[in-house]
Amino acid sequence: MGEDRRLVAVVALAQGMAAAHGLHEAWRAAAVGACRALGGSFAALSVWERELGRLKVLVNVGELAEGEEEFPEDESYPVHQFAEITEFLHEQWAGGGEPDAWVETAEGPAAGRRPGYCHQRVAALRRRGRGCCVVAPIVLHGRAWGELYVARPAGEPVFERADADFATVLAAVVAAGIAQTERLEEARRLAFTDALTGLANRRAVDVHLEQAIERHRRDGVVVSLVVCDLNGLKRVNDTHGHAAGDRLLERFGSVLSLCGAMLPGALAARLGGDEFCLLAVGPPADQVVKAAGELCRRAAELELGDGVACGVASTEDPIGPVRSARRLFRLADAAQYRAKAERATRPVVAGRAGPDDPVVRLADEPSREADGERRRFRGRHAP
């Protein structure tokens, strides 16, 4: 490959990683870009999990062998079988060297191969019908992070020393891309996460609820919202101090997360202050009400606080057309105020009625008192 073609390949790899949305896409873009740049048939990206002493494969691309998956759940190898990644740090860098890539072949050592390493890679090449590979350590923040692996099938030209040198350059580009993606992921996490409880925040709820209502309008998907007000927080703060109040919020956040796990894919969030919610997309309304009932039961058992006021609104219940996220939020919010006013120990569910029904009927339009309360709430957390 000429210098110009290699420069184009490097740019393409960097652009592919920059355009990725999230770590999984970035990992795949790195492997695909490196595979194309080196003329390989297969590539993998692995991370060194120091605490577990293993190399974990993050992504496989190209011509996959039997048993290989694009995003494997648990494909990993004891690091002592591939000790190069640990030895580079101590033997090569300590002497002022660089973490250069090297080549392996199914026949044994090849260009740039340093002696003394085990031959697990050689066995793996033969087992999977590959003729050679180039392995490049990935260095992130001055530490060995993982490795980039590109292979060719048996019968294809073997990688040369120049290919290994180029792989070293590609690994540096991949490291920069991973660092950038991790920074963006952290920024996204902070932007959409409540710092105290670790739950989603109001911004995350607004985004997900808008998307959910769009799916409901388009495909009829059931969307349900549980809005909760943690009772007694002010009393706890006044009596035991704000540190105790924070502990109560954290503990309730854990309970909310636990009950949210009863609803596949549900989003558990803290809206602000003592306001929390669960957003469920897909599960039937009865299943959501059941989870909300469990939430009320568990909240009542917390050592501090006075339980929770809980309101539920679901597009599956008779609440009229739901064409906006604001409408569903208003109904769930008003149901929660009704639960609080009546000191209900079980969820109030918008649109349900009946003498034997454990929930309370809620009209589409809330009372004047509830509306006033809601305006004060909206002043703090406008949807």
CSV table of C-alpha atoms in Angstrom, one decimal:
chain,number,residue,atom,x,y,z
A,1,MET,CA,0.0,0.0,0.0
A,2,GLY,CA,1.4,3.4,-1.0
A,3,GLU,CA,1.9,6.2,1.5
A,4,ASP,CA,-1.0,8.2,0.1
A,5,ARG,CA,-3.3,5.2,0.5
A,6,ARG,CA,-2.2,4.6,4.0
A,7,LEU,CA,-2.8,8.3,4.9
A,8,VAL,CA,-6.3,8.0,3.4
A,9,ALA,CA,-6.8,4.8,5.5
A,10,VAL,CA,-5.7,6.6,8.7
A,11,VAL,CA,-8.0,9.5,8.0
A,12,ALA,CA,-10.9,7.2,7.3
A,13,LEU,CA,-10.3,5.3,10.6
A,14,ALA,CA,-10.2,8.5,12.6
A,15,GLN,CA,-13.4,9.9,10.9
A,16,GLY,CA,-15.2,6.6,11.5
A,17,MET,CA,-14.5,6.7,15.2
A,18,ALA,CA,-15.3,10.4,15.4
A,19,ALA,CA,-18.7,9.8,13.8
A,20,ALA,CA,-19.6,6.9,16.2
A,21,HIS,CA,-22.4,7.3,18.7
A,22,GLY,CA,-21.2,5.5,21.9
A,23,LEU,CA,-18.4,3.2,22.8
A,24,HIS,CA,-19.7,0.1,20.9
A,25,GLU,CA,-19.9,2.0,17.6
A,26,ALA,CA,-16.4,3.4,18.3
A,27,TRP,CA,-14.9,0.0,19.0
A,28,ARG,CA,-16.5,-1.4,15.8
A,29,ALA,CA,-15.3,1.6,13.7
A,30,ALA,CA,-11.8,1.1,15.1
A,31,ALA,CA,-11.7,-2.6,14.2
A,32,VAL,CA,-13.3,-2.1,10.7
A,33,GLY,CA,-11.0,0.8,9.9
A,34,ALA,CA,-7.8,-1.1,10.9
A,35,CYS,CA,-8.9,-4.2,9.1
A,36,ARG,CA,-9.4,-2.2,5.8
A,37,ALA,CA,-6.2,-0.2,6.3
A,38,LEU,CA,-4.1,-3.4,6.7
A,39,GLY,CA,-5.8,-5.4,4.1
A,40,GLY,CA,-7.0,-8.0,6.6
A,41,SER,CA,-9.9,-10.3,6.6
A,42,PHE,CA,-10.6,-10.2,10.3
A,43,ALA,CA,-10.0,-7.7,13.1
A,44,ALA,CA,-10.6,-7.6,16.9
A,45,LEU,CA,-10.3,-5.0,19.6
A,46,SER,CA,-9.5,-6.2,23.1
A,47,VAL,CA,-9.2,-4.5,26.5
A,48,TRP,CA,-6.9,-5.6,29.3
A,49,GLU,CA,-9.0,-6.0,32.4
A,50,ARG,CA,-6.3,-5.7,35.0
A,51,GLU,CA,-8.4,-6.6,38.0
A,52,LEU,CA,-9.5,-9.8,36.4
A,53,GLY,CA,-6.2,-10.6,34.8
A,54,ARG,CA,-7.6,-11.2,31.3
A,55,LEU,CA,-7.9,-9.8,27.8
A,56,LYS,CA,-11.5,-9.3,27.0
A,57,VAL,CA,-12.6,-9.1,23.4
A,58,LEU,CA,-14.8,-6.1,22.8
A,59,VAL,CA,-15.6,-6.6,19.1
A,60,ASN,CA,-14.9,-8.9,16.2
A,61,VAL,CA,-15.3,-7.8,12.6
A,62,GLY,CA,-14.8,-9.3,9.1
A,63,GLU,CA,-14.8,-13.0,8.4
A,64,LEU,CA,-15.7,-14.6,11.7
A,65,ALA,CA,-14.7,-18.2,12.6
A,66,GLU,CA,-17.0,-20.6,14.2
A,67,GLY,CA,-17.9,-19.5,17.7
A,68,GLU,CA,-16.9,-15.9,17.2
A,69,GLU,CA,-19.5,-13.1,17.6
A,70,GLU,CA,-19.4,-9.4,16.6
A,71,PHE,CA,-19.9,-8.2,20.2
A,72,PRO,CA,-19.2,-11.2,22.3
A,73,GLU,CA,-20.6,-11.3,25.8
A,74,ASP,CA,-17.7,-13.1,27.4
A,75,GLU,CA,-14.9,-13.9,25.0
A,76,SER,CA,-11.8,-13.4,27.1
A,77,TYR,CA,-8.4,-15.0,27.6
A,78,PRO,CA,-6.1,-15.2,30.6
A,79,VAL,CA,-3.5,-12.5,30.2
A,80,HIS,CA,-0.7,-14.9,31.0
A,81,GLN,CA,-1.4,-16.6,27.7
A,82,PHE,CA,-0.7,-13.3,25.9
A,83,ALA,CA,1.8,-11.8,28.2
A,84,GLU,CA,3.1,-9.2,25.7
A,85,ILE,CA,0.7,-6.5,26.8
A,86,THR,CA,2.0,-6.7,30.4
A,87,GLU,CA,5.7,-7.1,29.4
A,88,PHE,CA,5.7,-4.1,27.1
A,89,LEU,CA,5.2,-1.8,30.0
A,90,HIS,CA,8.0,-3.2,32.1
A,91,GLU,CA,10.6,-4.3,29.5
A,92,GLN,CA,10.1,-2.1,26.5
A,93,TRP,CA,8.9,1.3,27.8
A,94,ALA,CA,11.2,1.2,30.8
A,95,GLY,CA,14.2,1.1,28.4
A,96,GLY,CA,12.8,4.0,26.4
A,97,GLY,CA,11.3,1.8,23.7
A,98,GLU,CA,8.0,2.2,22.0
A,99,PRO,CA,5.0,-0.3,22.2
A,100,ASP,CA,5.6,-1.5,18.6
A,101,ALA,CA,3.3,-4.0,16.9
A,102,TRP,CA,4.5,-7.4,15.7
A,103,VAL,CA,3.6,-10.2,13.3
A,104,GLU,CA,2.6,-13.8,14.1
A,105,THR,CA,2.2,-16.5,11.5
A,106,ALA,CA,0.6,-20.0,11.6
A,107,GLU,CA,4.1,-21.3,11.0
A,108,GLY,CA,5.7,-19.5,14.0
A,109,PRO,CA,7.7,-16.3,14.6
A,110,ALA,CA,7.7,-13.7,11.9
A,111,ALA,CA,8.8,-10.1,11.2
A,112,GLY,CA,9.3,-8.1,14.3
A,113,ARG,CA,8.6,-11.0,16.6
A,114,ARG,CA,10.3,-10.7,20.0
A,115,PRO,CA,11.6,-14.0,21.3
A,116,GLY,CA,10.5,-15.6,24.6
A,117,TYR,CA,6.7,-15.3,24.3
A,118,CYS,CA,4.3,-18.2,24.3
A,119,HIS,CA,2.6,-19.4,21.1
A,120,GLN,CA,-1.1,-19.3,22.0
A,121,ARG,CA,-1.6,-16.9,19.0
A,122,VAL,CA,0.0,-19.4,16.6
A,123,ALA,CA,-2.4,-22.1,17.8
A,124,ALA,CA,-5.3,-19.8,17.5
A,125,LEU,CA,-4.4,-18.9,13.9
A,126,ARG,CA,-4.2,-22.5,12.9
A,127,ARG,CA,-7.5,-23.4,14.7
A,128,ARG,CA,-9.4,-20.6,12.9
A,129,GLY,CA,-7.9,-21.1,9.4
A,130,ARG,CA,-5.9,-17.9,9.5
A,131,GLY,CA,-2.4,-17.6,8.1
A,132,CYS,CA,-1.0,-14.6,9.9
A,133,CYS,CA,-1.8,-11.6,12.2
A,134,VAL,CA,-0.4,-8.3,13.3
A,135,VAL,CA,-0.9,-7.3,16.9
A,136,ALA,CA,-0.6,-3.7,18.1
A,137,PRO,CA,-0.7,-2.6,21.7
A,138,ILE,CA,-3.1,0.3,22.5
A,139,VAL,CA,-1.7,2.8,25.0
A,140,LEU,CA,-4.2,5.1,26.7
A,141,HIS,CA,-3.2,7.8,29.3
A,142,GLY,CA,0.3,6.3,29.4
A,143,ARG,CA,-0.8,2.8,30.2
A,144,ALA,CA,-1.4,-0.3,28.2
A,145,TRP,CA,-5.1,-0.4,27.6
A,146,GLY,CA,-5.5,-3.3,25.2
A,147,GLU,CA,-4.7,-4.4,21.8
A,148,LEU,CA,-5.6,-4.2,18.1
A,149,TYR,CA,-5.5,-7.5,16.2
A,150,VAL,CA,-5.8,-7.9,12.4
A,151,ALA,CA,-5.5,-11.2,10.6
A,152,ARG,CA,-5.4,-12.6,7.1
A,153,PRO,CA,-6.5,-16.1,5.9
A,154,ALA,CA,-4.2,-18.9,5.2
A,155,GLY,CA,-2.7,-18.6,1.7
A,156,GLU,CA,-2.7,-14.8,1.7
A,157,PRO,CA,0.5,-12.8,1.8
A,158,VAL,CA,2.1,-12.6,5.2
A,159,PHE,CA,2.2,-9.3,7.0
A,160,GLU,CA,5.6,-7.6,6.8
A,161,ARG,CA,7.6,-5.4,9.1
A,162,ALA,CA,6.2,-2.3,7.3
A,163,ASP,CA,2.7,-3.6,8.1
A,164,ALA,CA,3.6,-3.9,11.8
A,165,ASP,CA,5.0,-0.3,11.8
A,166,PHE,CA,1.7,0.9,10.2
A,167,ALA,CA,-0.3,-1.1,12.7
A,168,THR,CA,1.5,0.8,15.5
A,169,VAL,CA,0.4,4.1,13.9
A,170,LEU,CA,-3.2,2.8,13.6
A,171,ALA,CA,-3.2,1.7,17.3
A,172,ALA,CA,-2.2,5.3,18.3
A,173,VAL,CA,-5.1,6.7,16.2
A,174,VAL,CA,-7.5,4.1,17.8
A,175,ALA,CA,-6.2,5.2,21.3
A,176,ALA,CA,-7.0,8.8,20.6
A,177,GLY,CA,-10.4,7.9,19.3
A,178,ILE,CA,-11.2,5.8,22.4
A,179,ALA,CA,-10.1,8.6,24.7
A,180,GLN,CA,-12.3,11.1,22.9
A,181,THR,CA,-15.3,8.7,22.9
A,182,GLU,CA,-14.8,8.0,26.6
A,183,ARG,CA,-14.7,11.8,27.3
A,184,LEU,CA,-17.9,12.3,25.4
A,185,GLU,CA,-19.6,9.3,27.1
A,186,GLU,CA,-18.7,10.8,30.5
A,187,ALA,CA,-20.0,14.1,29.4
A,188,ARG,CA,-23.3,12.5,28.3
A,189,ARG,CA,-23.5,10.5,31.5
A,190,LEU,CA,-23.1,13.7,33.6
A,191,ALA,CA,-25.6,15.5,31.5
A,192,PHE,CA,-28.2,12.9,31.9
A,193,THR,CA,-27.5,11.5,35.4
A,194,ASP,CA,-28.5,12.7,38.9
A,195,ALA,CA,-25.3,13.2,40.8
A,196,LEU,CA,-26.7,12.1,44.2
A,197,THR,CA,-28.6,9.0,43.3
A,198,GLY,CA,-27.0,7.9,40.1
A,199,LEU,CA,-30.4,7.6,38.5
A,200,ALA,CA,-31.4,9.4,35.3
A,201,ASN,CA,-32.2,13.1,35.6
A,202,ARG,CA,-35.1,15.3,34.4
A,203,ARG,CA,-33.3,16.0,31.1
A,204,ALA,CA,-33.0,12.3,30.4
A,205,VAL,CA,-36.7,11.8,31.2
A,206,ASP,CA,-37.7,14.6,28.8
A,207,VAL,CA,-35.7,13.1,25.9
A,208,HIS,CA,-36.8,9.5,26.5
A,209,LEU,CA,-40.5,10.5,27.1
A,210,GLU,CA,-40.6,12.5,23.8
A,211,GLN,CA,-39.2,9.5,21.9
A,212,ALA,CA,-41.6,7.1,23.6
A,213,ILE,CA,-44.6,9.2,22.8
A,214,GLU,CA,-43.5,9.4,19.2
A,215,ARG,CA,-43.3,5.6,19.1
A,216,HIS,CA,-46.8,5.5,20.7
A,217,ARG,CA,-48.2,7.8,18.0
A,218,ARG,CA,-46.5,5.9,15.2
A,219,ASP,CA,-46.8,2.2,16.3
A,220,GLY,CA,-49.2,2.2,19.2
A,221,VAL,CA,-46.6,1.2,21.8
A,222,VAL,CA,-47.8,1.4,25.4
A,223,VAL,CA,-46.1,4.2,27.3
A,224,SER,CA,-46.6,4.4,31.1
A,225,LEU,CA,-45.3,7.0,33.5
A,226,VAL,CA,-45.0,6.6,37.3
A,227,VAL,CA,-44.5,9.9,39.2
A,228,CYS,CA,-43.5,9.7,42.9
A,229,ASP,CA,-43.1,12.2,45.7
A,230,LEU,CA,-41.1,11.0,48.6
A,231,ASN,CA,-43.0,11.9,51.8
A,232,GLY,CA,-41.3,13.2,54.9
A,233,LEU,CA,-38.0,14.5,53.4
A,234,LYS,CA,-38.3,17.9,54.9
A,235,ARG,CA,-39.0,16.4,58.4
A,236,VAL,CA,-35.9,14.2,58.0
A,237,ASN,CA,-33.8,17.2,56.9
A,238,ASP,CA,-35.1,19.4,59.8
A,239,THR,CA,-34.8,16.6,62.4
A,240,HIS,CA,-31.7,14.6,61.4
A,241,GLY,CA,-29.9,17.0,59.1
A,242,HIS,CA,-29.4,17.1,55.3
A,243,ALA,CA,-26.9,14.2,55.3
A,244,ALA,CA,-29.7,12.0,56.6
A,245,GLY,CA,-32.0,13.4,54.0
A,246,ASP,CA,-29.5,12.6,51.2
A,247,ARG,CA,-29.2,9.1,52.6
A,248,LEU,CA,-33.0,8.7,52.4
A,249,LEU,CA,-33.0,10.0,48.8
A,250,GLU,CA,-30.2,7.6,47.9
A,251,ARG,CA,-32.0,4.7,49.6
A,252,PHE,CA,-35.3,5.4,47.8
A,253,GLY,CA,-33.4,5.8,44.5
A,254,SER,CA,-32.1,2.2,45.0
A,255,VAL,CA,-35.6,1.0,45.8
A,256,LEU,CA,-36.9,2.7,42.6
A,257,SER,CA,-34.2,1.1,40.5
A,258,LEU,CA,-35.1,-2.3,42.0
A,259,CYS,CA,-38.8,-1.9,41.2
A,260,GLY,CA,-38.0,-0.5,37.8
A,261,ALA,CA,-36.1,-3.7,37.1
A,262,MET,CA,-39.5,-5.5,37.1
A,263,LEU,CA,-40.3,-3.6,33.9
A,264,PRO,CA,-37.9,-4.4,31.0
A,265,GLY,CA,-36.1,-1.3,29.8
A,266,ALA,CA,-37.7,1.0,32.3
A,267,LEU,CA,-36.0,4.3,33.0
A,268,ALA,CA,-35.7,5.2,36.7
A,269,ALA,CA,-35.1,8.9,37.4
A,270,ARG,CA,-34.9,11.6,40.0
A,271,LEU,CA,-36.7,14.7,38.7
A,272,GLY,CA,-35.4,16.9,41.4
A,273,GLY,CA,-35.9,17.5,45.1
A,274,ASP,CA,-38.1,14.7,46.4
A,275,GLU,CA,-39.7,14.0,43.0
A,276,PHE,CA,-38.9,10.7,41.2
A,277,CYS,CA,-40.4,8.8,38.2
A,278,LEU,CA,-40.3,5.5,36.3
A,279,LEU,CA,-40.8,5.6,32.5
A,280,ALA,CA,-41.9,2.2,31.0
A,281,VAL,CA,-42.2,1.7,27.2
A,282,GLY,CA,-43.8,-1.6,26.1
A,283,PRO,CA,-45.0,-3.4,29.3
A,284,PRO,CA,-48.8,-3.6,29.9
A,285,ALA,CA,-50.3,-1.0,32.2
A,286,ASP,CA,-51.2,-3.6,34.8
A,287,GLN,CA,-47.6,-4.7,35.0
A,288,VAL,CA,-46.6,-1.1,35.6
A,289,VAL,CA,-49.2,-0.6,38.3
A,290,LYS,CA,-48.0,-3.8,40.0
A,291,ALA,CA,-44.4,-2.4,40.0
A,292,ALA,CA,-45.7,0.9,41.4
A,293,GLY,CA,-47.5,-1.0,44.1
A,294,GLU,CA,-44.3,-2.8,45.1
A,295,LEU,CA,-42.5,0.6,45.1
A,296,CYS,CA,-45.1,1.9,47.6
A,297,ARG,CA,-44.8,-1.1,49.8
A,298,ARG,CA,-41.0,-1.0,49.9
A,299,ALA,CA,-40.9,2.8,50.4
A,300,ALA,CA,-43.1,2.4,53.5
A,301,GLU,CA,-40.6,0.1,55.0
A,302,LEU,CA,-37.7,2.6,54.7
A,303,GLU,CA,-36.2,3.5,58.1
A,304,LEU,CA,-36.6,7.2,57.5
A,305,GLY,CA,-39.4,9.0,55.6
A,306,ASP,CA,-43.1,8.5,55.4
A,307,GLY,CA,-43.5,6.3,52.4
A,308,VAL,CA,-44.3,7.7,48.9
A,309,ALA,CA,-47.2,9.3,47.0
A,310,CYS,CA,-47.4,7.6,43.7
A,311,GLY,CA,-49.3,8.4,40.5
A,312,VAL,CA,-49.5,6.4,37.3
A,313,ALA,CA,-50.7,7.3,33.8
A,314,SER,CA,-50.6,4.8,30.9
A,315,THR,CA,-51.6,5.1,27.3
A,316,GLU,CA,-53.3,1.7,27.7
A,317,ASP,CA,-55.8,3.1,30.2
A,318,PRO,CA,-58.9,5.2,29.3
A,319,ILE,CA,-57.3,8.6,29.6
A,320,GLY,CA,-58.1,9.9,26.1
A,321,PRO,CA,-55.6,10.4,23.2
A,322,VAL,CA,-52.0,11.1,24.3
A,323,ARG,CA,-50.4,13.1,21.6
A,324,SER,CA,-47.7,14.8,23.7
A,325,ALA,CA,-45.3,13.9,26.4
A,326,ARG,CA,-46.6,16.9,28.4
A,327,ARG,CA,-50.1,15.4,28.6
A,328,LEU,CA,-49.0,12.1,29.9
A,329,PHE,CA,-46.8,13.8,32.5
A,330,ARG,CA,-49.6,16.1,33.6
A,331,LEU,CA,-51.9,13.1,34.2
A,332,ALA,CA,-49.3,11.1,36.1
A,333,ASP,CA,-48.3,14.2,38.1
A,334,ALA,CA,-51.9,15.0,39.0
A,335,ALA,CA,-52.5,11.4,40.1
A,336,GLN,CA,-49.5,11.7,42.3
A,337,TYR,CA,-50.9,14.9,43.9
A,338,ARG,CA,-54.2,13.1,44.5
A,339,ALA,CA,-52.4,10.2,46.2
A,340,LYS,CA,-50.5,12.7,48.4
A,341,ALA,CA,-53.7,14.6,49.3
A,342,GLU,CA,-55.5,11.4,50.3
A,343,ARG,CA,-52.4,9.9,51.9
A,344,ALA,CA,-52.9,6.9,49.7
A,345,THR,CA,-50.6,3.9,50.4
A,346,ARG,CA,-51.1,2.5,47.0
A,347,PRO,CA,-50.8,4.0,43.5
A,348,VAL,CA,-53.4,6.4,42.1
A,349,VAL,CA,-53.9,5.5,38.5
A,350,ALA,CA,-55.3,7.9,35.9
A,351,GLY,CA,-58.5,6.8,34.2
A,352,ARG,CA,-59.3,3.8,36.4
A,353,ALA,CA,-62.5,3.5,38.5
A,354,GLY,CA,-64.7,0.9,40.2
A,355,PRO,CA,-65.9,0.1,43.7
A,356,ASP,CA,-63.5,-2.8,44.1
A,357,ASP,CA,-60.6,-1.1,42.3
A,358,PRO,CA,-57.8,-0.4,44.8
A,359,VAL,CA,-56.9,2.7,42.8
A,360,VAL,CA,-58.7,6.0,42.5
A,361,ARG,CA,-60.3,7.4,39.4
A,362,LEU,CA,-58.7,10.6,38.1
A,363,ALA,CA,-60.4,13.0,35.6
A,364,ASP,CA,-58.4,14.2,32.7
A,365,GLU,CA,-58.3,17.7,34.1
A,366,PRO,CA,-57.0,18.0,37.7
A,367,SER,CA,-58.5,20.0,40.5
A,368,ARG,CA,-57.8,23.7,41.0
A,369,GLU,CA,-55.8,22.9,44.1
A,370,ALA,CA,-53.7,20.3,42.3
A,371,ASP,CA,-53.2,22.6,39.4
A,372,GLY,CA,-51.8,25.2,41.7
A,373,GLU,CA,-49.4,22.7,43.2
A,374,ARG,CA,-48.4,21.6,39.8
A,375,ARG,CA,-47.6,25.1,38.6
A,376,ARG,CA,-45.3,25.5,41.5
A,377,PHE,CA,-43.7,22.2,40.5
A,378,ARG,CA,-43.4,23.2,36.9
A,379,GLY,CA,-41.6,26.3,38.0
A,380,ARG,CA,-38.8,24.1,39.3
A,381,HIS,CA,-38.9,21.5,36.6
A,382,ALA,CA,-40.5,22.7,33.3
A,383,PRO,CA,-41.0,19.8,30.8
